[in-house]
PDB file of C-alpha atoms in Angstrom:
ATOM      1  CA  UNK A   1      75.464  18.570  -0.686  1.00 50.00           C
ATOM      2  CA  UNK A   2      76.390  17.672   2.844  1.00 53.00           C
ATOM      3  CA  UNK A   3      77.572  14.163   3.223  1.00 61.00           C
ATOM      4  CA  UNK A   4      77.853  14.115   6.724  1.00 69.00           C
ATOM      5  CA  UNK A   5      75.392  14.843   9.664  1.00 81.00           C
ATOM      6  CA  UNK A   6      76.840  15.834  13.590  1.00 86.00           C
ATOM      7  CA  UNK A   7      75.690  14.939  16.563  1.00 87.00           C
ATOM      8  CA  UNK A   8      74.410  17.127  18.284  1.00 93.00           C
ATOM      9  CA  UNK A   9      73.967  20.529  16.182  1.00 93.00           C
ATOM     10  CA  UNK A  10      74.714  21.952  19.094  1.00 95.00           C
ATOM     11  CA  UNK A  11      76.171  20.706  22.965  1.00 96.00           C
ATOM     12  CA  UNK A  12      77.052  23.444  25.724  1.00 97.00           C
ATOM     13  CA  UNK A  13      79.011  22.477  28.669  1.00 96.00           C
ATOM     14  CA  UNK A  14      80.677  23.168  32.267  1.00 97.00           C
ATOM     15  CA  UNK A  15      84.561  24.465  31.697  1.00 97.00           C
ATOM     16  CA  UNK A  16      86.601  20.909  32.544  1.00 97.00           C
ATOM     17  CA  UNK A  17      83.768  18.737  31.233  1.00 97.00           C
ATOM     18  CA  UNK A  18      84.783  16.680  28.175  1.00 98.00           C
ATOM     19  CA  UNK A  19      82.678  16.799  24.926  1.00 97.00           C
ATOM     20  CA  UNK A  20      81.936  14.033  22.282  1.00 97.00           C
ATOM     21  CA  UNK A  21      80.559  15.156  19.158  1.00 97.00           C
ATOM     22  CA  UNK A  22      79.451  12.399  16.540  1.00 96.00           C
ATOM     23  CA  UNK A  23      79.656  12.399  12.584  1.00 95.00           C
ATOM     24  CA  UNK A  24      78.274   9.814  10.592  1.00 95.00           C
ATOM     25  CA  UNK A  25      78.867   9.770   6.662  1.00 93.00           C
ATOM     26  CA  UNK A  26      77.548   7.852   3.881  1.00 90.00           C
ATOM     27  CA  UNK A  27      79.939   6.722   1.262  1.00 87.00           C
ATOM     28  CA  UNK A  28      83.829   5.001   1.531  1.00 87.00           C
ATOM     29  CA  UNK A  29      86.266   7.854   2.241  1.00 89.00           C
ATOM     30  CA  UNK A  30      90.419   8.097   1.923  1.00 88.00           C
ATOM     31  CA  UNK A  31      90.129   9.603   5.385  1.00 91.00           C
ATOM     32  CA  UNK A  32      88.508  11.607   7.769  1.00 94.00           C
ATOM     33  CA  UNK A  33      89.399  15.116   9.085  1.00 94.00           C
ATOM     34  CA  UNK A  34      88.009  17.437  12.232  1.00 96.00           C
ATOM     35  CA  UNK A  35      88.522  21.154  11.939  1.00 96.00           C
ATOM     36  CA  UNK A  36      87.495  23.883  14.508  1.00 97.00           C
ATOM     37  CA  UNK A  37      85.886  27.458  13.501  1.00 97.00           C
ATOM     38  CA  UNK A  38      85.492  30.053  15.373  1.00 96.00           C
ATOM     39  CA  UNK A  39      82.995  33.255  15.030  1.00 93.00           C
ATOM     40  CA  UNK A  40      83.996  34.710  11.729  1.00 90.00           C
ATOM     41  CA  UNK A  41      86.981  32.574  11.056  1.00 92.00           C
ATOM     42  CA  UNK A  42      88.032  30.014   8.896  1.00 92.00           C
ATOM     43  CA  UNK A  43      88.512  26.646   9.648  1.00 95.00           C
ATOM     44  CA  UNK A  44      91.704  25.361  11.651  1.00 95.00           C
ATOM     45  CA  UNK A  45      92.752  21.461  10.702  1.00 95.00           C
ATOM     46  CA  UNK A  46      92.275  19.610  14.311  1.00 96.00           C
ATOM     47  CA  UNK A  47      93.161  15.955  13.345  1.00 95.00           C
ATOM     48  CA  UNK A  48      93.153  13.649  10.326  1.00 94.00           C
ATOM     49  CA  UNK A  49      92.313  10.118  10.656  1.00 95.00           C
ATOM     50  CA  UNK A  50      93.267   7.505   7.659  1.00 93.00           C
ATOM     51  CA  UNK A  51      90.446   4.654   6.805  1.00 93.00           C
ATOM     52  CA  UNK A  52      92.843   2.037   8.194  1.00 94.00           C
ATOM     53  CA  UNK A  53      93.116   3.574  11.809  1.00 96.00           C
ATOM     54  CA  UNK A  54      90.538   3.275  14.354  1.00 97.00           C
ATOM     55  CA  UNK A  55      92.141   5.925  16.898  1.00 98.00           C
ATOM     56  CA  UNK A  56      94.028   9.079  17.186  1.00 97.00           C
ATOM     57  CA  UNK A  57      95.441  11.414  19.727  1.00 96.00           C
ATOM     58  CA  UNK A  58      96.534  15.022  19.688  1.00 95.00           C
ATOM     59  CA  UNK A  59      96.923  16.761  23.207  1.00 97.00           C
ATOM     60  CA  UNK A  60      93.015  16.564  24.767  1.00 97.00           C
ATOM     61  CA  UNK A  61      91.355  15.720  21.603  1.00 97.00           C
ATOM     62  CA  UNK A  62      90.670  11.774  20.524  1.00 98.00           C
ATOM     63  CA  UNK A  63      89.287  10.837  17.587  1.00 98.00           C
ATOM     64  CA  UNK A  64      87.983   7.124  16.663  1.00 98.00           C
ATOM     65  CA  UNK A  65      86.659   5.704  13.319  1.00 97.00           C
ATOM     66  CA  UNK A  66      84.555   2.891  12.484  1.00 97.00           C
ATOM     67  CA  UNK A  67      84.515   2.307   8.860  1.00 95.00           C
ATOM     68  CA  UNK A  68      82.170  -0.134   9.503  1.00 95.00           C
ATOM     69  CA  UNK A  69      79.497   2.158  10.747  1.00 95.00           C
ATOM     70  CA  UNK A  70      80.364   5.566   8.798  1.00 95.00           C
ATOM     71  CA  UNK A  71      80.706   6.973  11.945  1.00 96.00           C
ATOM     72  CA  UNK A  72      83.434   9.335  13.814  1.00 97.00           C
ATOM     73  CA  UNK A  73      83.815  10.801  16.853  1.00 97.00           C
ATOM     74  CA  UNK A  74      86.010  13.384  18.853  1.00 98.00           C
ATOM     75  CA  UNK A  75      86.076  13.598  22.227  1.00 98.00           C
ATOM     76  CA  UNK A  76      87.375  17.234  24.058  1.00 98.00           C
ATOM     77  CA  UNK A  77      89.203  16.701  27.812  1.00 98.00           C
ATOM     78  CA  UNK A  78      89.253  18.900  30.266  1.00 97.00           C
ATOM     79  CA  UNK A  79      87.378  21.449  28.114  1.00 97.00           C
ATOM     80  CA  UNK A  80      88.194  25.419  28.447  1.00 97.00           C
ATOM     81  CA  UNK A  81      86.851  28.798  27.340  1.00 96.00           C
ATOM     82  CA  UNK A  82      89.043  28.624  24.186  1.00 96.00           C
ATOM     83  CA  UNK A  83      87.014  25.953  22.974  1.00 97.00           C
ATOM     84  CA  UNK A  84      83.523  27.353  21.972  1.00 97.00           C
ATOM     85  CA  UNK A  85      83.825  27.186  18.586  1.00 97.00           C
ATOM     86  CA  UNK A  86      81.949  24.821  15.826  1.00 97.00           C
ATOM     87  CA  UNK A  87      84.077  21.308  15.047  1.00 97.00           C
ATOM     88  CA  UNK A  88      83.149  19.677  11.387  1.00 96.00           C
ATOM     89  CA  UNK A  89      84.005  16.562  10.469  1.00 95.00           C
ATOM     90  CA  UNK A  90      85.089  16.171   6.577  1.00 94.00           C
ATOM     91  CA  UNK A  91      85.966  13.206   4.620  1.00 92.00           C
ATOM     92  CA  UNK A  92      88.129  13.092   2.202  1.00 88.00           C
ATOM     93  CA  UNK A  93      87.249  11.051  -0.979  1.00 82.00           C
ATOM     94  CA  UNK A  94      89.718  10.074  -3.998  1.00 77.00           C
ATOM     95  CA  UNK A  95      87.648  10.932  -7.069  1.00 71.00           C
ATOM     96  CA  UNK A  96      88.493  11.550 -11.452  1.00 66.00           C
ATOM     97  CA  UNK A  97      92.617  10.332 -11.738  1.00 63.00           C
ATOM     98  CA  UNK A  98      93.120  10.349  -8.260  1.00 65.00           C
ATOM     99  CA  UNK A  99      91.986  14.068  -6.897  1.00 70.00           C
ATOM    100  CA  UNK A 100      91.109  14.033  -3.430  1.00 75.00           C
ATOM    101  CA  UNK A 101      88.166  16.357  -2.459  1.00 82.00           C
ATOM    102  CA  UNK A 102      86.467  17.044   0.800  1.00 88.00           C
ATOM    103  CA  UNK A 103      82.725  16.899   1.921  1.00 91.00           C
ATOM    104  CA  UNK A 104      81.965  18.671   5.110  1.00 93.00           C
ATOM    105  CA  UNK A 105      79.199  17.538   7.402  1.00 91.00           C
ATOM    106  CA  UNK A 106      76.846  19.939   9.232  1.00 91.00           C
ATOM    107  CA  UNK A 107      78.648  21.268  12.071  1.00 94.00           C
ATOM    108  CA  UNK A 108      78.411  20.683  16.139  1.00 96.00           C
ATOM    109  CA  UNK A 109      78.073  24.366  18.108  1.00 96.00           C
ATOM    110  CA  UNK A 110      80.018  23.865  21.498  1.00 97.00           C
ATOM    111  CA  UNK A 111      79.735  26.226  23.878  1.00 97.00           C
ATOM    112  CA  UNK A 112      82.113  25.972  27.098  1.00 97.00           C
ATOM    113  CA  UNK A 113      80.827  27.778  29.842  1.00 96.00           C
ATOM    114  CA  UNK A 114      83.179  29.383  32.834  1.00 92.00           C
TER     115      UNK A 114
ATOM    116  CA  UNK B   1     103.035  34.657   3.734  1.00 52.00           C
ATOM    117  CA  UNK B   2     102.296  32.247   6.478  1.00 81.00           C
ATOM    118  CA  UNK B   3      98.864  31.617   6.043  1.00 94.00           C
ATOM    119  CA  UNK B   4      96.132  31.541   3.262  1.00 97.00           C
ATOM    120  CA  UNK B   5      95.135  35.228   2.718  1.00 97.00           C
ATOM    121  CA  UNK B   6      91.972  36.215   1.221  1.00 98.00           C
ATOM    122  CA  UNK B   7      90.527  39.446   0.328  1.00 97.00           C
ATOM    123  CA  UNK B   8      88.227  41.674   0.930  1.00 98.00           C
ATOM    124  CA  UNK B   9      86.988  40.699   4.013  1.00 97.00           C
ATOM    125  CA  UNK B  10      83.543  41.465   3.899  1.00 97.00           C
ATOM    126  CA  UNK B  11      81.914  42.541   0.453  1.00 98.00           C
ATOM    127  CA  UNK B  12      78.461  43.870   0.060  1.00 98.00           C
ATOM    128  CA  UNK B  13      77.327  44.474  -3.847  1.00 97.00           C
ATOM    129  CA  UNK B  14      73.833  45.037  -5.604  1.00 97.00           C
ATOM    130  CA  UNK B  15      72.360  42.492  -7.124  1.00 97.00           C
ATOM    131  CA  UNK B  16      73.294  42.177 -10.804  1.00 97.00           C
ATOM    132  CA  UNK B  17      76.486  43.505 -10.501  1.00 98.00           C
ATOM    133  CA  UNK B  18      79.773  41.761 -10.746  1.00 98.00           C
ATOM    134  CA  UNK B  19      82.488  40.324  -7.908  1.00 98.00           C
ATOM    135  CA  UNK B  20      86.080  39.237  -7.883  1.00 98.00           C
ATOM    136  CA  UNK B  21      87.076  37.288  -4.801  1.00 98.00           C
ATOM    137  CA  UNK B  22      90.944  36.720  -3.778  1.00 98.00           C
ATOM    138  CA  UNK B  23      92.932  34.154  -2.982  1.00 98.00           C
ATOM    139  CA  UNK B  24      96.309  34.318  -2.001  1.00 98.00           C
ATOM    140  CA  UNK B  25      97.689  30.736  -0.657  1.00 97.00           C
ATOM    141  CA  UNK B  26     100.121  29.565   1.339  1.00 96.00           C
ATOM    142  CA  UNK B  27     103.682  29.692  -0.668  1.00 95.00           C
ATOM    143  CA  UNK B  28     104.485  26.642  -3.160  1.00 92.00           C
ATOM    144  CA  UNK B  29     101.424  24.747  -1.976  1.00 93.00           C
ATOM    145  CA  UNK B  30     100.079  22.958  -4.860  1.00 91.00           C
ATOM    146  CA  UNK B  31      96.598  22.358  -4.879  1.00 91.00           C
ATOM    147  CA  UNK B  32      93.510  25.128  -4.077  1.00 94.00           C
ATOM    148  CA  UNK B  33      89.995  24.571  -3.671  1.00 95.00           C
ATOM    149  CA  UNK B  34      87.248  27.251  -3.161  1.00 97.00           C
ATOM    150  CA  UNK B  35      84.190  27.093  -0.866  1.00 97.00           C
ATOM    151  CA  UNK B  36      80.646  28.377  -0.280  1.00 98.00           C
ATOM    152  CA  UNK B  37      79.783  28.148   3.327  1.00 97.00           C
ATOM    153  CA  UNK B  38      75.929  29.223   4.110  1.00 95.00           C
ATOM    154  CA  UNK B  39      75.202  30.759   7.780  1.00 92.00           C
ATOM    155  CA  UNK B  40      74.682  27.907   9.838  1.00 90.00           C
ATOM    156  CA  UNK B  41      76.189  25.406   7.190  1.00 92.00           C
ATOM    157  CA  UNK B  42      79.217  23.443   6.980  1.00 94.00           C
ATOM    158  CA  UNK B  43      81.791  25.012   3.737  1.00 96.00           C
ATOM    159  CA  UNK B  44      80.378  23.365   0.436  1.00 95.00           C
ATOM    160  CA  UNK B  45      82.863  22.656  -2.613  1.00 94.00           C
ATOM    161  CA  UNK B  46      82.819  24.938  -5.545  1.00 96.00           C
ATOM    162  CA  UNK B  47      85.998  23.836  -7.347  1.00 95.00           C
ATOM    163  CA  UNK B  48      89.879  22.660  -7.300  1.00 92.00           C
ATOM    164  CA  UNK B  49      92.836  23.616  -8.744  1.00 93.00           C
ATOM    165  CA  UNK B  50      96.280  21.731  -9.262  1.00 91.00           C
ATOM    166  CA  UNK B  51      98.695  24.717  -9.871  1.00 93.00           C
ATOM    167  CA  UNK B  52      97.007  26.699 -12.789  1.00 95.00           C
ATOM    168  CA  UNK B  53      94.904  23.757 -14.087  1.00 93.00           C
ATOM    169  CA  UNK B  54      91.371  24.039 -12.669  1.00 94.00           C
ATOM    170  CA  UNK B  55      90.397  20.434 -12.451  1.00 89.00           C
ATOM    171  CA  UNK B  56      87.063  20.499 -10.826  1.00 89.00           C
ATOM    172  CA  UNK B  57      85.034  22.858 -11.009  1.00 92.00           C
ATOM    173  CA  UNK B  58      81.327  20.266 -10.821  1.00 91.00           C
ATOM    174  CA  UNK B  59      80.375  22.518  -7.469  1.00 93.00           C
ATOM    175  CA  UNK B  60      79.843  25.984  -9.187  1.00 96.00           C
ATOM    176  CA  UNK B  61      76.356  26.774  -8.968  1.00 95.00           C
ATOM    177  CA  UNK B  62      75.865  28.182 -11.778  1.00 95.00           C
ATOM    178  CA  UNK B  63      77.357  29.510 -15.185  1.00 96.00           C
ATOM    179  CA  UNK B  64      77.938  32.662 -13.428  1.00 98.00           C
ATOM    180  CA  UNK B  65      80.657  31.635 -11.645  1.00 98.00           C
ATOM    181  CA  UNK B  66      84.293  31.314 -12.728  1.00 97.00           C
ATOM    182  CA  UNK B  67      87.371  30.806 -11.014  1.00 98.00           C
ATOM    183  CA  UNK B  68      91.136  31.266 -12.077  1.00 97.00           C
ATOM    184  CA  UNK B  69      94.674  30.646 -10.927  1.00 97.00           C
ATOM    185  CA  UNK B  70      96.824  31.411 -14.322  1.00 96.00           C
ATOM    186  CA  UNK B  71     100.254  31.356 -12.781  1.00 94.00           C
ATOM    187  CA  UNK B  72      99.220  28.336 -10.306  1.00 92.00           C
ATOM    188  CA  UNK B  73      99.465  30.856  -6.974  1.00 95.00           C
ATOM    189  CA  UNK B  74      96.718  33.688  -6.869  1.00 98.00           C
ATOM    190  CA  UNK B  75      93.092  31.971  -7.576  1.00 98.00           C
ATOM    191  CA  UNK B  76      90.318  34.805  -8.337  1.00 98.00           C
ATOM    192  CA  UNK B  77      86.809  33.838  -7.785  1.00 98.00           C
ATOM    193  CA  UNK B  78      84.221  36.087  -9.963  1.00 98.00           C
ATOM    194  CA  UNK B  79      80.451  36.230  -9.747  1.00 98.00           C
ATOM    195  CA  UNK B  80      78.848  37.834 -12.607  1.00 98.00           C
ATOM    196  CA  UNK B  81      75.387  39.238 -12.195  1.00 98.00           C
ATOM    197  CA  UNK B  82      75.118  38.475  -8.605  1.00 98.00           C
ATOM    198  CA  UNK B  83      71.693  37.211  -6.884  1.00 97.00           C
ATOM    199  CA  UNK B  84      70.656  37.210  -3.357  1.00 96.00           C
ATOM    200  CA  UNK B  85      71.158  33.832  -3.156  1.00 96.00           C
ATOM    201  CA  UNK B  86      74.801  34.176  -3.672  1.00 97.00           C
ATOM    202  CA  UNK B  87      75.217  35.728  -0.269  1.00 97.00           C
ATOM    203  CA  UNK B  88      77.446  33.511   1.423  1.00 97.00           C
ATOM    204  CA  UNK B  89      81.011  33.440   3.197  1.00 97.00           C
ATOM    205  CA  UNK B  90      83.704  32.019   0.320  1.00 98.00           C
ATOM    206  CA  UNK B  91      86.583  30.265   1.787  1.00 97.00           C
ATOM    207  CA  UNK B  92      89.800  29.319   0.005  1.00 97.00           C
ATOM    208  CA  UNK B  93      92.087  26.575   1.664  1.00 95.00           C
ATOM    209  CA  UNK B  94      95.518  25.170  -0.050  1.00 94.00           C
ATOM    210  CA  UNK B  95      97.454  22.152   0.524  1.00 91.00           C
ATOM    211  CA  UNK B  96     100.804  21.456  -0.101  1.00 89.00           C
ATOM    212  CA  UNK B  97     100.267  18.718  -2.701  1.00 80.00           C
ATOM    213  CA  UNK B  98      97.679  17.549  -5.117  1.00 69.00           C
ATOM    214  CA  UNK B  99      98.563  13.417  -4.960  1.00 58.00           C
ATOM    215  CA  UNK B 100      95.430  10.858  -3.930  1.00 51.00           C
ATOM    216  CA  UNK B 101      97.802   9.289  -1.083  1.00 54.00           C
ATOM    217  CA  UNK B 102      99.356  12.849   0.438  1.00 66.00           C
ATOM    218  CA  UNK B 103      95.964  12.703   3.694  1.00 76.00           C
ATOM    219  CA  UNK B 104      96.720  16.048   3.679  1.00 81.00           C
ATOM    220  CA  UNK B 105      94.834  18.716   5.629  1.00 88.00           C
ATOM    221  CA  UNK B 106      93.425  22.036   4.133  1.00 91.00           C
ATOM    222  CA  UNK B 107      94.432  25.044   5.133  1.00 94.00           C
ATOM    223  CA  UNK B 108      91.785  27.835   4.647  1.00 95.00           C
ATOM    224  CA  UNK B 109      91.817  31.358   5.142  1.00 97.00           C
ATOM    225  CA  UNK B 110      89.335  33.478   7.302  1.00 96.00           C
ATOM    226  CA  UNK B 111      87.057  33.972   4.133  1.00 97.00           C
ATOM    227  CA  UNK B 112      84.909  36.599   2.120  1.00 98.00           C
ATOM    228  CA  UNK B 113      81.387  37.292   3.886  1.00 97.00           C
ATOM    229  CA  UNK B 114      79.548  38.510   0.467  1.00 98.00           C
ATOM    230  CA  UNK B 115      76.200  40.284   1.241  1.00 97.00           C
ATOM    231  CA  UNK B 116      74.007  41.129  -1.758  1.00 97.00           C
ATOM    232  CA  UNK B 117      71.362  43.489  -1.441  1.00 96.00           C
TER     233      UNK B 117
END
């Protein structure tokens, strides 16, 4: 089952706009991950954020966490072409002698339009 | 190789007959986990492997599916008896090591899209 849920399911923007999609999860993770997938691809690892850290950058993408809330989000600068894809957020959960296993949420479609 | 390699691409099978997915990882990477992602979904777990010992396998659907990796590099992913239902894309990702405190990410490979007719 899906643990987490995106917001929105789906966003479509103006090339150079920025973009803020939204997870929200359920139970305590180890840490929480963003990957991009494009149109018959597999997923490429954007960022990883640990439970103790409340912000991360990588080039235009920012992530925050609030443990507090469950809830994630990245934020996209300056978005381009190259970015319509669909971002998921997983967390990561230590489970059974200390495996760590990921639950994917449902997926945000962003479209970036020329 | 220098990413996760899986083959075929795209599979399409009758229903009832039998499947063997593949799974080549990235080199020396310890842990490998198997996915089920429906259209529209986000990539479910099916199961995880620490080098050849399978040590989760609580997301197979069903009895009918089984998953290997007996030299702890190439993982096969069979379906016996395959349903509709089964139609899915079946992503493999590895990591480089299977400790709780390694925050890791997965590296997956462009996936099987299995069609059953």
């Amino acid at each position: 089952s899906q643990q987490g849920e995106e917001d929105p399911q789906a966003l479509s923007i103006q090339e150079g706009e920025n973009a803020t999609m939204n997870c929200s999860y359920k139970t305590s993770i180890n840490n929480l991950q963003w990957y991009r997938q494009n149109s018959g691809r597999g997923l490429v690892h954007l960022i990883l954020i640990r439970s103790n850290e409340r912000e991360k950058h990588s080039g235009r993408l920012r992530v925050t966490l609030d443990t507090s809330k469950k809830s994630s989000s990245l934020l996209i600068t300056a978005s381009r072409a190259a970015d319509t894809a669909s971002y998921f957020c997983a967390t990561a959960h230590i489970y059974n002698f200390g495996n760590e296993k990921l639950t994917f949420g449902t997926g945000t479609r962003l479209t970036i339009i020329p | 190789g220098a990413g996760v390699s899986q083959s075929p691409r795209y599979k399409v099978a009758k229903r009832g007959q039998d499947v063997a997915l593949r799974c080549d990882p990235i080199s020396g990477h310890v842990s490998l986990f198997w996915y089920q992602q429906a259209l529209g979904q986000g990539p479910e777990f099916l199961t995880y492997f620490q080098n050849e010992a399978q040590l989760d396998k609580s997301g197979l659907p069903s009895d009918r599916f089984f998953a290997e990796r007996p030299e702890g590099s190439v993982s096969t992913l069979k379906i016996q008896r395959t349903q509709q239902e089964d139609s899915a894309v079946y992503l493999c990702a590895s990591s480089p090591t299977g400790t709780p405190s390694s925050n890791q990410p997965q590296h997956f490979g462009d996936g099987t899209r299995l069609s059953i007719l």
